[in-house]
Coordinates of C-alpha atoms in Angstrom, one line a residue:
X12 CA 0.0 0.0 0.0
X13 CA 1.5 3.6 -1.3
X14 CA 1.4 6.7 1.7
X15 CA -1.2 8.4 -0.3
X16 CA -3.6 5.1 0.0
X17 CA -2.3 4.9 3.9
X18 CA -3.1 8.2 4.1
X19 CA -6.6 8.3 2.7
X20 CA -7.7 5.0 4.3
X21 CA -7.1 6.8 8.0
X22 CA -9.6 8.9 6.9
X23 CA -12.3 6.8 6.5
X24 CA -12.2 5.0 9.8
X25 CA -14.6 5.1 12.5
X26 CA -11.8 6.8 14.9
X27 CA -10.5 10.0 14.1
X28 CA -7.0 10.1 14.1
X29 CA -4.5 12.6 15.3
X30 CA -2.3 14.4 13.1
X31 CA 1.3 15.3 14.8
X32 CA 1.9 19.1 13.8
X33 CA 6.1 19.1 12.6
X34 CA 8.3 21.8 12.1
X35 CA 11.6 19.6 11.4
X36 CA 13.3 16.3 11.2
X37 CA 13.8 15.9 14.9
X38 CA 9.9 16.7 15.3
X39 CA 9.1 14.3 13.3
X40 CA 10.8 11.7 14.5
X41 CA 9.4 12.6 18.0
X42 CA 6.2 12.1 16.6
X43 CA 6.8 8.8 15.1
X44 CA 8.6 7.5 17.8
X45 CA 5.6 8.2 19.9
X46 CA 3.3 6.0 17.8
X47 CA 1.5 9.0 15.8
X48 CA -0.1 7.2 12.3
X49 CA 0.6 10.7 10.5
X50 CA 2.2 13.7 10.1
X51 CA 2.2 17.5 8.7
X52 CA 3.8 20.8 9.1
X53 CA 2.3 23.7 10.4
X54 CA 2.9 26.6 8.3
X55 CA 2.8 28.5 11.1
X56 CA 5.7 26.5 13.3
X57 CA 7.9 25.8 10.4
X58 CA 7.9 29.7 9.5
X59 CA 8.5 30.8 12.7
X60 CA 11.6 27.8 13.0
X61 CA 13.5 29.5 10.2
X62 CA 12.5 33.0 11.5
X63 CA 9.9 34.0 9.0
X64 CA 6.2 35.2 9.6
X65 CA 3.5 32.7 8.8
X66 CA 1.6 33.7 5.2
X67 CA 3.8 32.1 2.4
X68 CA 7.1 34.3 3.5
X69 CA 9.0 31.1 4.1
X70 CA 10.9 30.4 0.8
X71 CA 9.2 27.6 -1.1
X72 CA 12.5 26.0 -1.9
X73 CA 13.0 25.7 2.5
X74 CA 9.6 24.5 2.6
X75 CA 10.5 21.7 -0.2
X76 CA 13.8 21.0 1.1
X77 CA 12.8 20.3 4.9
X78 CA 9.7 18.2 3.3
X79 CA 12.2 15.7 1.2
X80 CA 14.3 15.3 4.4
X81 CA 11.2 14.4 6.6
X82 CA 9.6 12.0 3.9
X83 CA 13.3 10.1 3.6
X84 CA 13.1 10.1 7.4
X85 CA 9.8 8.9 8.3
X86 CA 7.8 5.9 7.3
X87 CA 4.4 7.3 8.2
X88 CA 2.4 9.1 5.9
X89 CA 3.2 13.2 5.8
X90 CA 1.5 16.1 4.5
X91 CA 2.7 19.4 3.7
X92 CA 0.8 23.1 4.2
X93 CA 1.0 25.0 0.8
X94 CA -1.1 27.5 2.4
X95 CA -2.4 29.4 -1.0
X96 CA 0.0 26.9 -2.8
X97 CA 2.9 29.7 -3.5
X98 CA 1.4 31.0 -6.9
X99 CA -1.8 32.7 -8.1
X100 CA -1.9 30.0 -11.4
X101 CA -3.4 26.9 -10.8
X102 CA -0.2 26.0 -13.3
X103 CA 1.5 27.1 -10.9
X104 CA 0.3 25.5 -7.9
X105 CA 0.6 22.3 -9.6
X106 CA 4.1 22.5 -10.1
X107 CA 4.7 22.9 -6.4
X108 CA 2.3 20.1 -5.3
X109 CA 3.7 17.4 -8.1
X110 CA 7.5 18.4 -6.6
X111 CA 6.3 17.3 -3.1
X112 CA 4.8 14.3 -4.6
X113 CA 8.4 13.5 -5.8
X114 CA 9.8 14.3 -2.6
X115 CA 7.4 11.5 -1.1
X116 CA 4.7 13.2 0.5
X117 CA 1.5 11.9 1.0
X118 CA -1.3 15.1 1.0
X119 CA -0.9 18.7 1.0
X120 CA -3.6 21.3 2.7
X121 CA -4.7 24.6 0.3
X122 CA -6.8 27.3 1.4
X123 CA -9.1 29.5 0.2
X124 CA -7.5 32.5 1.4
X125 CA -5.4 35.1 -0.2
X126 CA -3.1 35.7 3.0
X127 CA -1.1 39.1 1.7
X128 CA -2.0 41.6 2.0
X129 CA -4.3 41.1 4.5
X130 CA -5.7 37.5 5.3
X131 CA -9.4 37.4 3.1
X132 CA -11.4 34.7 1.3
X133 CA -10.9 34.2 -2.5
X134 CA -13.9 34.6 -4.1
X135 CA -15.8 31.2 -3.9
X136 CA -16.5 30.7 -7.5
X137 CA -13.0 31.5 -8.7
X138 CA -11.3 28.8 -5.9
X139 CA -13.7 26.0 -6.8
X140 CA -12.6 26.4 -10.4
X141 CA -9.0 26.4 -9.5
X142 CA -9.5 23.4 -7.4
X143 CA -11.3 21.3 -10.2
X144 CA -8.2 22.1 -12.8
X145 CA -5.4 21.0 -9.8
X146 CA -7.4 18.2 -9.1
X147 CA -8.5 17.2 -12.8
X148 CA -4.6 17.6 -14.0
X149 CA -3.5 15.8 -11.4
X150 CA -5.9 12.8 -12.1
X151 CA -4.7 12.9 -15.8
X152 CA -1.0 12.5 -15.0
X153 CA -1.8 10.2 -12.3
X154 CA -0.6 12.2 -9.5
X155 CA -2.2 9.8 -6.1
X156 CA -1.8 13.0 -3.2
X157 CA -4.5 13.9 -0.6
X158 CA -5.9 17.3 -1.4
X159 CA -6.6 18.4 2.4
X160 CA -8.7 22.0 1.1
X161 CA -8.9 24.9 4.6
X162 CA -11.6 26.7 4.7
X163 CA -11.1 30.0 6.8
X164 CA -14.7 31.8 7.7
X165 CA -14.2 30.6 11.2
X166 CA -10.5 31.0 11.3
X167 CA -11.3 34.6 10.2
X168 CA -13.9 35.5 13.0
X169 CA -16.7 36.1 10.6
X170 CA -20.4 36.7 11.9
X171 CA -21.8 34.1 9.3
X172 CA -18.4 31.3 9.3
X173 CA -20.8 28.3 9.9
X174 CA -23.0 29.3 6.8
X175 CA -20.3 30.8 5.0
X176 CA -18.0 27.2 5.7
X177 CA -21.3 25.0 4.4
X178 CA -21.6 27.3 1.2
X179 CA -18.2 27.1 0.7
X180 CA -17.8 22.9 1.1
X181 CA -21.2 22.4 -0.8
X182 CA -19.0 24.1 -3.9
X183 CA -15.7 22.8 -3.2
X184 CA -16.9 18.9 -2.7
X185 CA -17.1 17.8 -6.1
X186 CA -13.9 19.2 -7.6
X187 CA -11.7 15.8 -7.0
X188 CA -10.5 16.8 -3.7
X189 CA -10.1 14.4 -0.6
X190 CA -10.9 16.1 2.9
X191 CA -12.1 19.3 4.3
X192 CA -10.2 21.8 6.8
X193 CA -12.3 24.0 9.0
X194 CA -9.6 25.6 11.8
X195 CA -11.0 27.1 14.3
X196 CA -14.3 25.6 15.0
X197 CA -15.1 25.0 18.5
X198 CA -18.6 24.3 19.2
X199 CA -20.0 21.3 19.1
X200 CA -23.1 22.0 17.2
X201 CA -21.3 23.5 14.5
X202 CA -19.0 20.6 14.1
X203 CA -21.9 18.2 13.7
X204 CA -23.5 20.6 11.3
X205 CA -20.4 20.7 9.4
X206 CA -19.6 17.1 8.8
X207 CA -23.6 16.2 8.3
X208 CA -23.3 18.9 5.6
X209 CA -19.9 16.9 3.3
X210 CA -19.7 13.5 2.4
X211 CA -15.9 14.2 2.5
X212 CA -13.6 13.8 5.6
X213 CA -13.2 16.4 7.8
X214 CA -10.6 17.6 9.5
X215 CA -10.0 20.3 12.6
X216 CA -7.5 21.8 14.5
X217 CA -6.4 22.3 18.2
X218 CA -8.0 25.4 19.8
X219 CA -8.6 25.7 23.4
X220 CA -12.3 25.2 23.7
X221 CA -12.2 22.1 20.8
X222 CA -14.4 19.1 22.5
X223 CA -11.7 16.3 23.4
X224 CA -11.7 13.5 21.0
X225 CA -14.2 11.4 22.3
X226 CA -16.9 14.1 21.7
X227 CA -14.8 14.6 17.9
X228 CA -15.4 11.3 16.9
X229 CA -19.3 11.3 18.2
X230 CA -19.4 14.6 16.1
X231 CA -18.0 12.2 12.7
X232 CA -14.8 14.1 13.1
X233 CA -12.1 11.9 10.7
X234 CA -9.1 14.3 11.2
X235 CA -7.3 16.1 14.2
X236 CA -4.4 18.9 13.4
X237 CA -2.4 20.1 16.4
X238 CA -1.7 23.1 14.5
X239 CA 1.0 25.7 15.7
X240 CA 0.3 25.1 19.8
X241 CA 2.8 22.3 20.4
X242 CA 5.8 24.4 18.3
X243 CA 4.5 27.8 20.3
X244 CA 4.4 25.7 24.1
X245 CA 8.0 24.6 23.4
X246 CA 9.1 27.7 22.4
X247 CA 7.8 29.8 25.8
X248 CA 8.9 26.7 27.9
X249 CA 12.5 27.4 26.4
X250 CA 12.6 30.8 26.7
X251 CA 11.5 30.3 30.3
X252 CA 14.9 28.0 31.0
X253 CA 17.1 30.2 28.9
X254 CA 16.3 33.1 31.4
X255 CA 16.4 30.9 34.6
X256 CA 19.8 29.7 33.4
X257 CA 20.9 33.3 33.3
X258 CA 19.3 34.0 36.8
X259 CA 20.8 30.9 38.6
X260 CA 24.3 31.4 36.9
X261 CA 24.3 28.1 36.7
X262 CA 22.8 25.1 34.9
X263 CA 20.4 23.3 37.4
X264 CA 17.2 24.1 35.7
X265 CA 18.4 22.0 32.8
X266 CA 18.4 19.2 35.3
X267 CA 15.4 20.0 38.1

């Protein structure tokens, strides 16, 4: 069995499963190690790793780089964030995604947000057609990847993300894509509204009033992203050593 058919086959069991958020090698190792079936980087955490803001600033050839070292790595399936997918073309897209399919990875997550200059939703219209030619070329040169699309009413704070999010899917559905990304839902009640709503998999993310998984898989939740909140807890608990280190003037709270 290939990644990509690994991949899309944890997506259609009964237990949602949880995807470990990387932002190197070592990460993903970690996550491995610790008996995660999947992995993906967060956009966010792998930005902010090589000291660049999240929103497609990151260098596409970094992004690629780091994504061939984790696949040769790893033996679990791994996705990569695009975000916007690094071009405006959908020629252009699908160059980067069929490079990452070369480099071994198994899905890739696309949203339908223009991040610069200020985060906003692409028109609906225009994204499903750009979604339909990616997926349709893809299917003609037999390209297998999981196309994980993010929707971002909800990530955006908008007074209508639920109905905008169900518009949105309803068009987005039939294009040849595989799963659905809604970050930033919390309540219950929209969750089980959203996945009654998509015949297709869907997938949130880690935000602090998301039910625990339990509740998730009740609500026909397939997918679980950590997001940037693992990366951004390491980062403060380091910080927080580095300055005791400098208060003790020594090294014991390396070893307490």
């Amino acid at each position: 069995m290939s990644q990509f058919e690994t991949f899309l086959q944890l997506h259609q069991q009964a237990e949602p499963f949880l995807l470990g958020n990387i932002w190197d090698v070592s990460s993903a190792q970690i996550f491995e190690a610790a008996g995660y079936q999947a992995i993906g980087t967060s956009s966010h955490a792998l930005a902010a790793a090589f000291g660049y803001d999240d929103g497609e600033n990151l260098p596409f050839d970094i992004l690629l780089r780091v994504a061939k070292r984790v696949a040769t790595t790893v033996k679990i399936p791994f996705t990569v964030d695009i975000e916007g997918g690094y071009s405006d073309t959908a020629a252009g897209i699908i160059e980067h995604i069929k490079m990452l399919h070369e480099a071994g990875v198994a899905g890739i997550n696309l949203e339908d947000t223009h991040a610069k200059p200020v985060r906003r939703l692409r028109p609906a219209q225009e994204f499903k057609q750009l979604l339909t030619e990616i997926a349709e070329k893809l299917d003609r040169e037999n390209i297998k990847i999981f196309l994980n699309v993010r929707t971002d009413a909800f990530l955006l704070g908008l007074p209508n993300s639920l109905d905008q999010t169900i518009s949105r899917i309803n068009m987005y559905e039939n294009t040849g894509i595989h799963g659905i990304f809604v970050p930033c839902v919390a309540r219950a009640g929209d969750i089980e509204t959203i996945t009654r709503e998509t015949i297709l998999p869907v997938n949130v993310m880690c935000v602090p009033a998301l039910p625990d998984f339990n509740a998730l898989k009740s609500l026909n939740v397939k997918r679980i992203s950590m997001g940037p909140f693992l990366f951004n807890k390491i980062s403060a608990q380091i910080g927080t050593l580095a300055r005791n280190i400098v208060e003790a003037q020594n090294f014991a709270p390396l070893f307490s």
